[in-house]
């Protein structure tokens, strides 16, 4: 079988509809989230900084979706192989950066709930910006070898098969999976510690609602890992090329779920900065 035939992209309206729906929902949700975070929080709290960068990561994914919609609606790729590489890497970067920022949010909430006084010197805007810079640097560095591998694969086939070449090299795929499993473990441990801490304070009925919101944050973080991130990461190692696209669709949904973390799980999202500072002291 000719390799171009193996990777041939046929029009698939179902995939086009899924990616189109994610784009239509994800763009306004993340844009509004970003606007509210910047307007009301002024990037002076570590949690707000992590959420702003999570929203940016999701917006970068959203802007790559129109070409996926076009490809699956028409079966043709109108741009160059370089454009295919850039757009493919935006998707992979979103999984990596979003999973790390979600974990940083979990750790920040862990420190705020379990070690509120001892962690003050750690949960500063300066430290948050340093962490964010390291995350984006890591993402960019990882792009170099993966981009080269993807470019080499595209040279062997026609450009119209863009997005059908999902597999990484085995070493890269294993490292990607190890990263996600490690981050998931951190989230699980953080969830357990926060849950135990809040359980010991159940008699404080005045803060029950706030405790529910805190646990919703951790629950949504775990949902994001188990439903959106891990399946596609495992699929890169185990699933045939033509069968992984549904998992890619599922992974892209994370950019619509992340705003729920802001809207429904964090009371402080709607409050001005002075109210946030007061709430965090409690």
Short mmCIF file of N, CA and C in Angstrom, two decimals, residues 98-270:
data_model
loop_
_atom_site.label_atom_id
_atom_site.label_comp_id
_atom_site.label_asym_id
_atom_site.label_seq_id
_atom_site.Cartn_x
_atom_site.Cartn_y
_atom_site.Cartn_z
N UNK A 98 -1.57 22.94 29.44
CA UNK A 98 -2.79 22.94 30.25
C UNK A 98 -2.66 22.00 31.44
N UNK A 99 -2.09 20.82 31.22
CA UNK A 99 -1.95 19.86 32.32
C UNK A 99 -1.02 20.40 33.40
N UNK A 100 0.02 21.12 32.99
CA UNK A 100 0.95 21.69 33.98
C UNK A 100 0.30 22.84 34.73
N UNK A 101 -0.40 23.74 34.01
CA UNK A 101 -1.05 24.87 34.68
C UNK A 101 -2.16 24.40 35.61
N UNK A 102 -2.90 23.37 35.21
CA UNK A 102 -3.93 22.81 36.08
C UNK A 102 -3.30 22.25 37.35
N UNK A 103 -2.15 21.59 37.21
CA UNK A 103 -1.45 21.06 38.37
C UNK A 103 -0.94 22.17 39.27
N UNK A 104 -0.43 23.24 38.68
CA UNK A 104 0.02 24.39 39.48
C UNK A 104 -1.14 25.01 40.25
N UNK A 105 -2.31 25.06 39.63
CA UNK A 105 -3.49 25.57 40.32
C UNK A 105 -3.84 24.66 41.50
N UNK A 106 -3.75 23.37 41.30
CA UNK A 106 -4.03 22.42 42.38
C UNK A 106 -3.05 22.58 43.53
N UNK A 107 -1.76 22.70 43.20
CA UNK A 107 -0.74 22.86 44.24
C UNK A 107 -0.94 24.19 44.98
N UNK A 108 -1.29 25.24 44.24
CA UNK A 108 -1.54 26.54 44.86
C UNK A 108 -2.70 26.45 45.84
N UNK A 109 -3.78 25.76 45.45
CA UNK A 109 -4.93 25.58 46.35
C UNK A 109 -4.56 24.70 47.54
N UNK A 110 -3.72 23.69 47.29
CA UNK A 110 -3.25 22.83 48.38
C UNK A 110 -2.52 23.67 49.44
N UNK A 111 -1.60 24.50 48.98
CA UNK A 111 -0.84 25.33 49.92
C UNK A 111 -1.75 26.31 50.65
N UNK A 112 -2.73 26.88 49.93
CA UNK A 112 -3.62 27.86 50.54
C UNK A 112 -4.51 27.24 51.61
N UNK A 113 -4.93 26.00 51.40
CA UNK A 113 -5.86 25.35 52.33
C UNK A 113 -5.14 24.64 53.46
N UNK A 114 -4.09 23.90 53.12
CA UNK A 114 -3.41 23.06 54.12
C UNK A 114 -2.32 23.83 54.88
N UNK A 115 -1.60 24.70 54.16
CA UNK A 115 -0.51 25.46 54.79
C UNK A 115 -0.68 26.95 54.51
N UNK A 116 -1.77 27.56 54.97
CA UNK A 116 -2.07 28.95 54.60
C UNK A 116 -1.03 29.97 55.06
N UNK A 117 -0.45 29.77 56.22
CA UNK A 117 0.52 30.74 56.74
C UNK A 117 1.94 30.44 56.26
N UNK A 118 2.33 29.18 56.34
CA UNK A 118 3.70 28.81 55.97
C UNK A 118 3.97 28.96 54.47
N UNK A 119 2.91 28.99 53.67
CA UNK A 119 3.11 29.04 52.22
C UNK A 119 3.04 30.45 51.64
N UNK A 120 2.86 31.45 52.48
CA UNK A 120 2.70 32.81 51.97
C UNK A 120 3.90 33.26 51.14
N UNK A 121 5.09 32.91 51.58
CA UNK A 121 6.29 33.35 50.87
C UNK A 121 6.48 32.60 49.55
N UNK A 122 5.78 31.47 49.41
CA UNK A 122 5.86 30.71 48.16
C UNK A 122 4.81 31.16 47.15
N UNK A 123 3.63 31.48 47.64
CA UNK A 123 2.52 31.81 46.75
C UNK A 123 2.51 33.30 46.43
N UNK A 124 3.58 33.74 45.80
CA UNK A 124 3.71 35.14 45.41
C UNK A 124 3.61 35.27 43.89
N UNK A 125 3.30 36.48 43.44
CA UNK A 125 3.20 36.72 41.99
C UNK A 125 4.55 36.49 41.31
N UNK A 126 5.62 36.87 41.99
CA UNK A 126 6.95 36.69 41.42
C UNK A 126 7.27 35.22 41.16
N UNK A 127 7.01 34.38 42.16
CA UNK A 127 7.25 32.95 41.99
C UNK A 127 6.34 32.34 40.93
N UNK A 128 5.11 32.83 40.88
CA UNK A 128 4.17 32.33 39.87
C UNK A 128 4.66 32.64 38.46
N UNK A 129 5.15 33.87 38.25
CA UNK A 129 5.66 34.25 36.92
C UNK A 129 6.88 33.42 36.55
N UNK A 130 7.74 33.14 37.53
CA UNK A 130 8.91 32.29 37.26
C UNK A 130 8.47 30.89 36.84
N UNK A 131 7.45 30.35 37.52
CA UNK A 131 6.94 29.03 37.17
C UNK A 131 6.35 29.03 35.77
N UNK A 132 5.60 30.08 35.46
CA UNK A 132 4.98 30.19 34.13
C UNK A 132 6.04 30.26 33.04
N UNK A 133 7.08 31.05 33.29
CA UNK A 133 8.16 31.17 32.30
C UNK A 133 8.83 29.81 32.05
N UNK A 134 9.05 29.05 33.12
CA UNK A 134 9.66 27.72 32.97
C UNK A 134 8.74 26.77 32.18
N UNK A 135 7.44 26.88 32.41
CA UNK A 135 6.50 26.02 31.69
C UNK A 135 6.55 26.28 30.19
N UNK A 136 6.48 27.57 29.82
CA UNK A 136 6.49 27.90 28.39
C UNK A 136 7.84 27.58 27.75
N UNK A 137 8.92 27.75 28.51
CA UNK A 137 10.24 27.39 27.99
C UNK A 137 10.31 25.88 27.74
N UNK A 138 9.81 25.11 28.68
CA UNK A 138 9.79 23.65 28.52
C UNK A 138 8.98 23.26 27.29
N UNK A 139 7.83 23.88 27.12
CA UNK A 139 6.97 23.56 25.97
C UNK A 139 7.68 23.87 24.66
N UNK A 140 8.36 25.00 24.60
CA UNK A 140 9.06 25.39 23.37
C UNK A 140 10.23 24.45 23.08
N UNK A 141 10.95 24.06 24.11
CA UNK A 141 12.09 23.16 23.92
C UNK A 141 11.63 21.80 23.40
N UNK A 142 10.52 21.30 23.94
CA UNK A 142 9.99 20.01 23.49
C UNK A 142 9.55 20.08 22.03
N UNK A 143 9.14 21.26 21.57
CA UNK A 143 8.69 21.42 20.19
C UNK A 143 9.78 21.11 19.17
N UNK A 144 11.03 21.35 19.53
CA UNK A 144 12.12 21.21 18.55
C UNK A 144 12.24 19.78 18.02
N UNK A 145 12.47 18.78 18.89
CA UNK A 145 12.59 17.42 18.34
C UNK A 145 11.28 16.90 17.75
N UNK A 146 10.16 17.22 18.36
CA UNK A 146 8.88 16.73 17.84
C UNK A 146 8.58 17.36 16.49
N UNK A 147 8.87 18.65 16.34
CA UNK A 147 8.65 19.32 15.06
C UNK A 147 9.51 18.73 13.96
N UNK A 148 10.75 18.38 14.29
CA UNK A 148 11.64 17.79 13.30
C UNK A 148 11.15 16.41 12.85
N UNK A 149 10.67 15.61 13.82
CA UNK A 149 10.14 14.29 13.48
C UNK A 149 8.90 14.43 12.59
N UNK A 150 8.02 15.35 12.95
CA UNK A 150 6.80 15.55 12.18
C UNK A 150 7.12 16.04 10.77
N UNK A 151 8.12 16.93 10.66
CA UNK A 151 8.52 17.42 9.34
C UNK A 151 9.06 16.29 8.48
N UNK A 152 9.84 15.39 9.09
CA UNK A 152 10.36 14.25 8.35
C UNK A 152 9.26 13.32 7.88
N UNK A 153 8.24 13.12 8.71
CA UNK A 153 7.12 12.26 8.31
C UNK A 153 6.33 12.87 7.16
N UNK A 154 6.14 14.19 7.22
CA UNK A 154 5.35 14.85 6.17
C UNK A 154 6.07 14.84 4.83
N UNK A 155 7.39 14.76 4.84
CA UNK A 155 8.13 14.72 3.58
C UNK A 155 7.85 13.43 2.81
N UNK A 156 7.45 12.38 3.55
CA UNK A 156 7.23 11.08 2.91
C UNK A 156 5.82 10.93 2.34
N UNK A 157 4.95 11.90 2.65
CA UNK A 157 3.56 11.78 2.19
C UNK A 157 3.09 13.10 1.63
N UNK A 158 1.90 13.09 1.07
CA UNK A 158 1.33 14.31 0.53
C UNK A 158 0.86 15.22 1.65
N UNK A 159 0.94 16.55 1.44
CA UNK A 159 0.56 17.50 2.49
C UNK A 159 -0.91 17.40 2.89
N UNK A 160 -1.73 16.83 2.00
CA UNK A 160 -3.16 16.75 2.28
C UNK A 160 -3.49 15.82 3.44
N UNK A 161 -2.50 15.06 3.93
CA UNK A 161 -2.75 14.14 5.04
C UNK A 161 -2.48 14.80 6.38
N UNK A 162 -2.32 16.10 6.41
CA UNK A 162 -2.06 16.80 7.67
C UNK A 162 -3.09 16.39 8.74
N UNK A 163 -2.59 16.22 9.96
CA UNK A 163 -3.33 15.79 11.14
C UNK A 163 -3.58 14.28 11.18
N UNK A 164 -3.27 13.56 10.10
CA UNK A 164 -3.43 12.11 10.14
C UNK A 164 -2.18 11.45 10.73
N UNK A 165 -1.05 12.18 10.73
CA UNK A 165 0.18 11.63 11.30
C UNK A 165 0.24 12.08 12.76
N UNK A 166 -0.33 11.29 13.63
CA UNK A 166 -0.41 11.68 15.03
C UNK A 166 0.74 11.13 15.87
N UNK A 167 1.30 10.03 15.45
CA UNK A 167 2.25 9.33 16.32
C UNK A 167 3.56 10.10 16.48
N UNK A 168 4.08 10.06 17.71
CA UNK A 168 5.41 10.57 17.99
C UNK A 168 6.37 9.38 17.92
N UNK A 169 7.65 9.68 18.04
CA UNK A 169 8.60 8.60 18.26
C UNK A 169 8.30 7.98 19.61
N UNK A 170 8.64 6.69 19.75
CA UNK A 170 8.29 5.97 20.98
C UNK A 170 8.83 6.66 22.23
N UNK A 171 10.09 7.11 22.18
CA UNK A 171 10.69 7.76 23.35
C UNK A 171 9.92 9.03 23.71
N UNK A 172 9.54 9.82 22.70
CA UNK A 172 8.80 11.05 22.95
C UNK A 172 7.42 10.75 23.52
N UNK A 173 6.76 9.74 22.96
CA UNK A 173 5.42 9.38 23.43
C UNK A 173 5.46 8.89 24.87
N UNK A 174 6.47 8.08 25.21
CA UNK A 174 6.59 7.59 26.59
C UNK A 174 6.87 8.73 27.56
N UNK A 175 7.75 9.65 27.18
CA UNK A 175 8.04 10.80 28.04
C UNK A 175 6.80 11.65 28.25
N UNK A 176 6.02 11.83 27.17
CA UNK A 176 4.78 12.58 27.25
C UNK A 176 3.82 11.92 28.22
N UNK A 177 3.70 10.60 28.14
CA UNK A 177 2.80 9.87 29.03
C UNK A 177 3.29 9.91 30.47
N UNK A 178 4.60 9.77 30.67
CA UNK A 178 5.17 9.83 32.02
C UNK A 178 4.90 11.20 32.65
N UNK A 179 5.03 12.25 31.85
CA UNK A 179 4.75 13.60 32.35
C UNK A 179 3.31 13.69 32.84
N UNK A 180 2.36 13.21 32.03
CA UNK A 180 0.96 13.31 32.40
C UNK A 180 0.63 12.46 33.62
N UNK A 181 1.19 11.26 33.70
CA UNK A 181 0.93 10.39 34.86
C UNK A 181 1.50 11.03 36.13
N UNK A 182 2.68 11.64 36.02
CA UNK A 182 3.28 12.32 37.17
C UNK A 182 2.41 13.48 37.63
N UNK A 183 1.93 14.27 36.68
CA UNK A 183 1.08 15.41 37.03
C UNK A 183 -0.25 14.94 37.61
N UNK A 184 -0.80 13.85 37.07
CA UNK A 184 -2.04 13.30 37.62
C UNK A 184 -1.82 12.84 39.05
N UNK A 185 -0.68 12.23 39.33
CA UNK A 185 -0.37 11.79 40.69
C UNK A 185 -0.32 12.97 41.64
N UNK A 186 0.31 14.05 41.21
CA UNK A 186 0.36 15.27 42.04
C UNK A 186 -1.05 15.77 42.33
N UNK A 187 -1.91 15.75 41.32
CA UNK A 187 -3.29 16.20 41.51
C UNK A 187 -4.05 15.29 42.47
N UNK A 188 -3.82 13.98 42.36
CA UNK A 188 -4.49 13.04 43.26
C UNK A 188 -4.06 13.25 44.70
N UNK A 189 -2.75 13.42 44.91
CA UNK A 189 -2.24 13.65 46.27
C UNK A 189 -2.77 14.97 46.81
N UNK A 190 -2.77 16.00 46.00
CA UNK A 190 -3.28 17.30 46.42
C UNK A 190 -4.76 17.21 46.80
N UNK A 191 -5.52 16.49 45.99
CA UNK A 191 -6.95 16.33 46.27
C UNK A 191 -7.16 15.62 47.60
N UNK A 192 -6.39 14.56 47.84
CA UNK A 192 -6.53 13.80 49.09
C UNK A 192 -6.19 14.65 50.31
N UNK A 193 -5.09 15.40 50.22
CA UNK A 193 -4.67 16.22 51.36
C UNK A 193 -5.67 17.33 51.65
N UNK A 194 -6.17 17.97 50.61
CA UNK A 194 -7.14 19.05 50.80
C UNK A 194 -8.45 18.49 51.34
N UNK A 195 -8.87 17.34 50.83
CA UNK A 195 -10.10 16.72 51.30
C UNK A 195 -10.01 16.37 52.79
N UNK A 196 -8.88 15.82 53.20
CA UNK A 196 -8.69 15.49 54.62
C UNK A 196 -8.70 16.74 55.49
N UNK A 197 -8.06 17.78 55.01
CA UNK A 197 -8.00 19.03 55.77
C UNK A 197 -9.38 19.64 55.92
N UNK A 198 -10.15 19.68 54.83
CA UNK A 198 -11.49 20.25 54.89
C UNK A 198 -12.42 19.38 55.72
N UNK A 199 -12.22 18.07 55.69
CA UNK A 199 -13.07 17.17 56.48
C UNK A 199 -12.91 17.44 57.97
N UNK A 200 -11.72 17.81 58.39
CA UNK A 200 -11.49 18.10 59.81
C UNK A 200 -12.14 19.41 60.22
N UNK A 201 -12.57 20.21 59.25
CA UNK A 201 -13.18 21.50 59.56
C UNK A 201 -14.66 21.53 59.21
N UNK A 202 -15.30 20.37 59.16
CA UNK A 202 -16.70 20.31 58.74
C UNK A 202 -17.63 21.05 59.70
N UNK A 203 -17.22 21.21 60.94
CA UNK A 203 -18.08 21.89 61.91
C UNK A 203 -18.21 23.38 61.63
N UNK A 204 -17.33 23.90 60.81
CA UNK A 204 -17.40 25.33 60.47
C UNK A 204 -18.41 25.50 59.34
N UNK A 205 -19.70 25.56 59.71
CA UNK A 205 -20.77 25.59 58.71
C UNK A 205 -20.75 26.85 57.86
N UNK A 206 -20.16 27.92 58.36
CA UNK A 206 -20.14 29.19 57.62
C UNK A 206 -19.31 29.08 56.35
N UNK A 207 -18.43 28.09 56.29
CA UNK A 207 -17.54 27.99 55.14
C UNK A 207 -17.82 26.75 54.30
N UNK A 208 -18.98 26.12 54.52
CA UNK A 208 -19.28 24.89 53.80
C UNK A 208 -19.31 25.13 52.29
N UNK A 209 -19.96 26.21 51.87
CA UNK A 209 -20.05 26.49 50.43
C UNK A 209 -18.68 26.68 49.82
N UNK A 210 -17.81 27.39 50.52
CA UNK A 210 -16.47 27.61 50.01
C UNK A 210 -15.72 26.28 49.90
N UNK A 211 -15.93 25.38 50.86
CA UNK A 211 -15.27 24.08 50.81
C UNK A 211 -15.74 23.27 49.62
N UNK A 212 -17.03 23.34 49.33
CA UNK A 212 -17.56 22.64 48.17
C UNK A 212 -16.92 23.16 46.89
N UNK A 213 -16.78 24.47 46.80
CA UNK A 213 -16.17 25.06 45.61
C UNK A 213 -14.72 24.64 45.46
N UNK A 214 -14.00 24.59 46.58
CA UNK A 214 -12.60 24.16 46.54
C UNK A 214 -12.50 22.73 46.03
N UNK A 215 -13.35 21.85 46.52
CA UNK A 215 -13.30 20.45 46.08
C UNK A 215 -13.75 20.30 44.63
N UNK A 216 -14.63 21.19 44.16
CA UNK A 216 -15.03 21.16 42.75
C UNK A 216 -13.85 21.45 41.84
N UNK A 217 -12.98 22.35 42.30
CA UNK A 217 -11.78 22.67 41.52
C UNK A 217 -10.96 21.40 41.32
N UNK A 218 -10.72 20.67 42.40
CA UNK A 218 -9.91 19.45 42.31
C UNK A 218 -10.62 18.37 41.50
N UNK A 219 -11.93 18.27 41.67
CA UNK A 219 -12.68 17.26 40.92
C UNK A 219 -12.60 17.54 39.42
N UNK A 220 -12.74 18.79 39.03
CA UNK A 220 -12.68 19.14 37.61
C UNK A 220 -11.28 18.92 37.06
N UNK A 221 -10.28 19.19 37.87
CA UNK A 221 -8.90 18.93 37.43
C UNK A 221 -8.69 17.45 37.12
N UNK A 222 -9.20 16.59 38.00
CA UNK A 222 -9.06 15.15 37.77
C UNK A 222 -9.85 14.70 36.55
N UNK A 223 -11.03 15.29 36.34
CA UNK A 223 -11.82 14.96 35.15
C UNK A 223 -11.05 15.32 33.89
N UNK A 224 -10.39 16.48 33.92
CA UNK A 224 -9.64 16.92 32.75
C UNK A 224 -8.53 15.92 32.40
N UNK A 225 -7.84 15.43 33.42
CA UNK A 225 -6.75 14.48 33.18
C UNK A 225 -7.29 13.15 32.67
N UNK A 226 -8.29 12.61 33.36
CA UNK A 226 -8.73 11.25 33.06
C UNK A 226 -9.54 11.16 31.77
N UNK A 227 -10.23 12.23 31.39
CA UNK A 227 -11.08 12.19 30.20
C UNK A 227 -10.41 12.80 28.98
N UNK A 228 -9.72 13.91 29.18
CA UNK A 228 -9.18 14.65 28.04
C UNK A 228 -7.72 14.33 27.73
N UNK A 229 -6.87 14.26 28.75
CA UNK A 229 -5.43 14.19 28.51
C UNK A 229 -4.90 12.76 28.37
N UNK A 230 -5.25 11.89 29.32
CA UNK A 230 -4.65 10.55 29.33
C UNK A 230 -5.06 9.67 28.15
N UNK A 231 -6.34 9.64 27.76
CA UNK A 231 -6.72 8.75 26.65
C UNK A 231 -5.92 8.99 25.38
N UNK A 232 -5.78 10.24 24.96
CA UNK A 232 -5.06 10.51 23.71
C UNK A 232 -3.57 10.23 23.88
N UNK A 233 -3.04 10.44 25.07
CA UNK A 233 -1.63 10.18 25.31
C UNK A 233 -1.32 8.69 25.24
N UNK A 234 -2.20 7.88 25.81
CA UNK A 234 -2.05 6.43 25.71
C UNK A 234 -2.27 5.99 24.26
N UNK A 235 -3.22 6.63 23.59
CA UNK A 235 -3.52 6.29 22.21
C UNK A 235 -2.37 6.52 21.26
N UNK A 236 -1.55 7.53 21.55
CA UNK A 236 -0.39 7.79 20.70
C UNK A 236 0.57 6.61 20.67
N UNK A 237 0.52 5.79 21.71
CA UNK A 237 1.41 4.63 21.80
C UNK A 237 0.74 3.34 21.32
N UNK A 238 -0.57 3.27 21.44
CA UNK A 238 -1.21 1.97 21.28
C UNK A 238 -2.22 1.86 20.14
N UNK A 239 -2.76 2.99 19.67
CA UNK A 239 -3.87 2.93 18.72
C UNK A 239 -3.39 3.20 17.31
N UNK A 240 -4.02 2.54 16.34
CA UNK A 240 -3.69 2.76 14.94
C UNK A 240 -3.99 4.19 14.53
N UNK A 241 -3.29 4.66 13.51
CA UNK A 241 -3.36 6.05 13.10
C UNK A 241 -4.78 6.51 12.83
N UNK A 242 -5.55 5.71 12.08
CA UNK A 242 -6.87 6.15 11.66
C UNK A 242 -7.92 6.05 12.76
N UNK A 243 -7.55 5.49 13.92
CA UNK A 243 -8.51 5.31 15.00
C UNK A 243 -8.31 6.29 16.15
N UNK A 244 -7.32 7.14 16.06
CA UNK A 244 -7.01 8.02 17.19
C UNK A 244 -7.74 9.36 17.10
N UNK A 245 -8.29 9.70 15.95
CA UNK A 245 -8.94 11.00 15.79
C UNK A 245 -10.06 11.24 16.81
N UNK A 246 -10.90 10.23 17.16
CA UNK A 246 -11.90 10.49 18.21
C UNK A 246 -11.29 10.93 19.54
N UNK A 247 -10.11 10.38 19.88
CA UNK A 247 -9.46 10.79 21.12
C UNK A 247 -8.91 12.21 21.00
N UNK A 248 -8.49 12.60 19.81
CA UNK A 248 -8.04 13.97 19.59
C UNK A 248 -9.23 14.92 19.77
N UNK A 249 -10.39 14.53 19.26
CA UNK A 249 -11.60 15.33 19.46
C UNK A 249 -11.90 15.49 20.95
N UNK A 250 -11.81 14.38 21.67
CA UNK A 250 -12.09 14.40 23.11
C UNK A 250 -11.09 15.29 23.85
N UNK A 251 -9.82 15.21 23.47
CA UNK A 251 -8.80 16.03 24.13
C UNK A 251 -9.04 17.52 23.88
N UNK A 252 -9.51 17.87 22.70
CA UNK A 252 -9.72 19.29 22.38
C UNK A 252 -10.85 19.90 23.22
N UNK A 253 -11.74 19.05 23.76
CA UNK A 253 -12.85 19.55 24.56
C UNK A 253 -12.36 20.21 25.85
N UNK A 254 -11.12 19.94 26.26
CA UNK A 254 -10.62 20.52 27.51
C UNK A 254 -10.65 22.03 27.49
N UNK A 255 -10.53 22.64 26.30
CA UNK A 255 -10.53 24.11 26.25
C UNK A 255 -11.92 24.68 26.53
N UNK A 256 -12.96 23.85 26.45
CA UNK A 256 -14.30 24.29 26.84
C UNK A 256 -14.59 24.00 28.31
N UNK A 257 -13.93 22.98 28.86
CA UNK A 257 -14.15 22.62 30.26
C UNK A 257 -13.37 23.51 31.21
N UNK A 258 -12.19 23.96 30.80
CA UNK A 258 -11.37 24.80 31.68
C UNK A 258 -12.11 26.03 32.18
N UNK A 259 -12.88 26.76 31.34
CA UNK A 259 -13.60 27.93 31.87
C UNK A 259 -14.59 27.58 32.96
N UNK A 260 -15.11 26.36 32.97
CA UNK A 260 -16.00 25.96 34.06
C UNK A 260 -15.27 26.00 35.39
N UNK A 261 -13.97 25.74 35.36
CA UNK A 261 -13.15 25.82 36.56
C UNK A 261 -13.21 27.23 37.14
N UNK A 262 -13.21 28.24 36.24
CA UNK A 262 -13.27 29.62 36.69
C UNK A 262 -14.69 30.01 37.10
N UNK A 263 -15.67 29.69 36.25
CA UNK A 263 -17.02 30.17 36.45
C UNK A 263 -17.73 29.56 37.65
N UNK A 264 -17.63 28.24 37.80
CA UNK A 264 -18.47 27.54 38.76
C UNK A 264 -17.73 27.00 39.97
N UNK A 265 -16.42 26.98 39.96
CA UNK A 265 -15.67 26.35 41.05
C UNK A 265 -14.90 27.31 41.92
N UNK A 266 -14.84 28.56 41.52
CA UNK A 266 -14.00 29.52 42.25
C UNK A 266 -14.79 30.79 42.50
N UNK A 267 -15.23 30.96 43.73
CA UNK A 267 -15.98 32.16 44.09
C UNK A 267 -15.19 33.42 43.76
N UNK A 268 -13.87 33.37 44.00
CA UNK A 268 -13.03 34.55 43.85
C UNK A 268 -12.95 35.02 42.40
N UNK A 269 -13.36 34.19 41.45
CA UNK A 269 -13.27 34.57 40.04
C UNK A 269 -14.04 35.85 39.75
N UNK A 270 -15.20 36.01 40.41
CA UNK A 270 -16.04 37.16 40.13
C UNK A 270 -15.74 38.34 41.04
#
